[in-house]
Short mmCIF file of C-alpha atoms in Angstrom, two decimals:
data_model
loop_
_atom_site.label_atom_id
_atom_site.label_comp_id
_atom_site.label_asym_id
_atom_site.label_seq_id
_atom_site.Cartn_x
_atom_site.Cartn_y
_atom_site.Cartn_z
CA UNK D 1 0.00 0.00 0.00
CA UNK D 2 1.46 3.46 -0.84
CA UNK D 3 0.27 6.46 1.88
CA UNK D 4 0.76 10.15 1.56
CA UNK D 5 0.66 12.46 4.51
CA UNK D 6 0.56 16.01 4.06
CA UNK D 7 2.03 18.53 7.00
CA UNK D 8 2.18 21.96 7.38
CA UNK D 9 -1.39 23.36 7.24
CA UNK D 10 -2.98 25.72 9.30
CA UNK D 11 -4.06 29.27 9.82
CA UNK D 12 -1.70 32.42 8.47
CA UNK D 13 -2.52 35.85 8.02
CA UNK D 14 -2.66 37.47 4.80
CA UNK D 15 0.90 38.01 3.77
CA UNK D 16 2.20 35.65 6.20
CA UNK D 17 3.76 32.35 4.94
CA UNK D 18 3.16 28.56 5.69
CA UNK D 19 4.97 25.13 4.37
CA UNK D 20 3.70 21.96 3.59
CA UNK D 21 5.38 18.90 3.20
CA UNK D 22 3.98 15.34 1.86
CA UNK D 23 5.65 11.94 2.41
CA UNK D 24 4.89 9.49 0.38
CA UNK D 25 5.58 5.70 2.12
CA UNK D 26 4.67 2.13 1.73
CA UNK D 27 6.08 -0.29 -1.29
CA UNK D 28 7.33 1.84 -3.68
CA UNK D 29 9.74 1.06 -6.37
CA UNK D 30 9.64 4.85 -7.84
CA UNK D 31 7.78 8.10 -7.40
CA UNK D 32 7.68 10.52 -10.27
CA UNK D 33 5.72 13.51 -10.60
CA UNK D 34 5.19 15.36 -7.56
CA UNK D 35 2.23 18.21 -7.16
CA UNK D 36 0.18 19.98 -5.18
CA UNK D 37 -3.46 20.58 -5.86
CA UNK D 38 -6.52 22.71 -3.84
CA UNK D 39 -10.20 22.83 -3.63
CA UNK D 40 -12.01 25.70 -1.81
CA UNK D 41 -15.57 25.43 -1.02
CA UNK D 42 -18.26 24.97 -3.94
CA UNK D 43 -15.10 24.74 -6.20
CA UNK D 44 -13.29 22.69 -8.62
CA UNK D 45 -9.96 21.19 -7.70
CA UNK D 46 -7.21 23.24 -9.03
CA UNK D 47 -3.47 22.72 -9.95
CA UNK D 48 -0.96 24.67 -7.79
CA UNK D 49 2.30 23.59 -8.58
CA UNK D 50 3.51 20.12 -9.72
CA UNK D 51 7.35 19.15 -9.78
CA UNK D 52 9.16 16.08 -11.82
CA UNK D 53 11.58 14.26 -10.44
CA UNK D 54 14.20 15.96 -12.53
CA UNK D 55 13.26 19.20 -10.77
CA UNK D 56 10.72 20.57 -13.75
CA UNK D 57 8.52 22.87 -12.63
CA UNK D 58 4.72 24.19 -13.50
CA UNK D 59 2.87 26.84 -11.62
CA UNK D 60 -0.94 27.59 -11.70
CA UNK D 61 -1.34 31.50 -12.52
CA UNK D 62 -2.71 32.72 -9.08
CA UNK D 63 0.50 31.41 -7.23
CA UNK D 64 3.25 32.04 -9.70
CA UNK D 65 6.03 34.01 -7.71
CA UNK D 66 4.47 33.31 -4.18
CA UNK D 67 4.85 30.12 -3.72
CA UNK D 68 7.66 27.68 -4.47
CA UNK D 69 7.81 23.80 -4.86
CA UNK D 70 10.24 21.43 -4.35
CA UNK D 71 11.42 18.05 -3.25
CA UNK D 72 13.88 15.23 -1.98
CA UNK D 73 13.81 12.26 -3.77
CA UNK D 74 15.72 10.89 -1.04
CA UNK D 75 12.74 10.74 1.35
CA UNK D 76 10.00 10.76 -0.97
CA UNK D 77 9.01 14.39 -0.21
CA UNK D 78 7.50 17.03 -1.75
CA UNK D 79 7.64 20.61 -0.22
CA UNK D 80 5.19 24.30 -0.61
CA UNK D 81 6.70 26.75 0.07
CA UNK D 82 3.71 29.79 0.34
CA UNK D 83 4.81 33.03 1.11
CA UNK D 84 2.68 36.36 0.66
CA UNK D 85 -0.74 34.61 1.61
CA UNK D 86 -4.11 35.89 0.52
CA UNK D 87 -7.57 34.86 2.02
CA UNK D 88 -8.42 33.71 -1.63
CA UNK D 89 -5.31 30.57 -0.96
CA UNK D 90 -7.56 29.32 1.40
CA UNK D 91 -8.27 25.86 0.69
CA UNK D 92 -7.69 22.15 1.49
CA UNK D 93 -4.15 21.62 0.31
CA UNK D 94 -3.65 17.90 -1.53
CA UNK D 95 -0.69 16.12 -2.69
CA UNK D 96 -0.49 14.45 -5.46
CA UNK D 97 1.93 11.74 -6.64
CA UNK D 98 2.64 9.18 -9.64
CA UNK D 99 3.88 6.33 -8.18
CA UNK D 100 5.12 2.83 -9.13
CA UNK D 101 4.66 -0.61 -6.79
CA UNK D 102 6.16 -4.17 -6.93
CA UNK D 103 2.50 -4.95 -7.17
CA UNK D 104 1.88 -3.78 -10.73
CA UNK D 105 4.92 -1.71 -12.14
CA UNK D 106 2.94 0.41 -13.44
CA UNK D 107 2.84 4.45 -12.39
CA UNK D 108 -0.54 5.37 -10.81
CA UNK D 109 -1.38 8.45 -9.29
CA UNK D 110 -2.06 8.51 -5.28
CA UNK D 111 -3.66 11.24 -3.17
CA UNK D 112 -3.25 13.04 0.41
CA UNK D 113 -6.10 13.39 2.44
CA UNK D 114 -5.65 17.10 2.29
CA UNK D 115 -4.64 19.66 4.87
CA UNK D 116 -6.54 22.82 5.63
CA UNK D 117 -5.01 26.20 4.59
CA UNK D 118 -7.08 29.03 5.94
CA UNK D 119 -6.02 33.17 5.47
CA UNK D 120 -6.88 35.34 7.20
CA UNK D 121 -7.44 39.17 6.03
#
């Protein structure tokens, strides 16, 4: 079974900064793509940034230059960085990652079970 935790969330103010982190355990024999994805109330769940595990790097528009992704392949990890909050980044924060067991060898994407992000104004 693969697991992913998310850390991190929590209440800022706007302009303030928090960090989330996801670990990704179990039976893994590799873990590509890396992301992190939100959902606010009544909305769709968005893209925020996603990472590769050769360090490429996509932003969605509303967090380009605020927030900052990365990782450690050496501990399954992925990181958010989010720095000059705004009430509208509130959210439940998910991780997202393509992984590959000894069950099937083939990648399949897992899930977090989210972690609330709430600004403040």
């Amino acid at each position: 079974q693969v697991q992913l935790v998310e850390s991190g969330g929590g209440l800022a103010q706007a302009g303030g900064s928090l960090r989330l982190s996801c670990v990704v355990s179990g039976s893994i024999v590799r873990v590509d793509g890396m992301g992190w994805y939100r959902q606010a109330p009544g909305k769709q769940r968005d893209y925020v940034a996603i990472i590769s595990r050769d360090g490429s790097i996509t932003y969605g528009d509303s967090v380009k230059g605020r927030f900052t992704v990365s990782r450690d392949n050496n501990k399954n990890t992925v990181y958010l960085e989010m720095d000059s909050l705004k009430p509208e980044d509130s959210a439940i924060y998910y991780c997202n990652a393509e992984v590959m067991t000894p069950m099937t060898f083939k990648m399949m994407d897992y899930w977090g079970q989210g972690t609330q992000v709430t600004v403040s104004s």
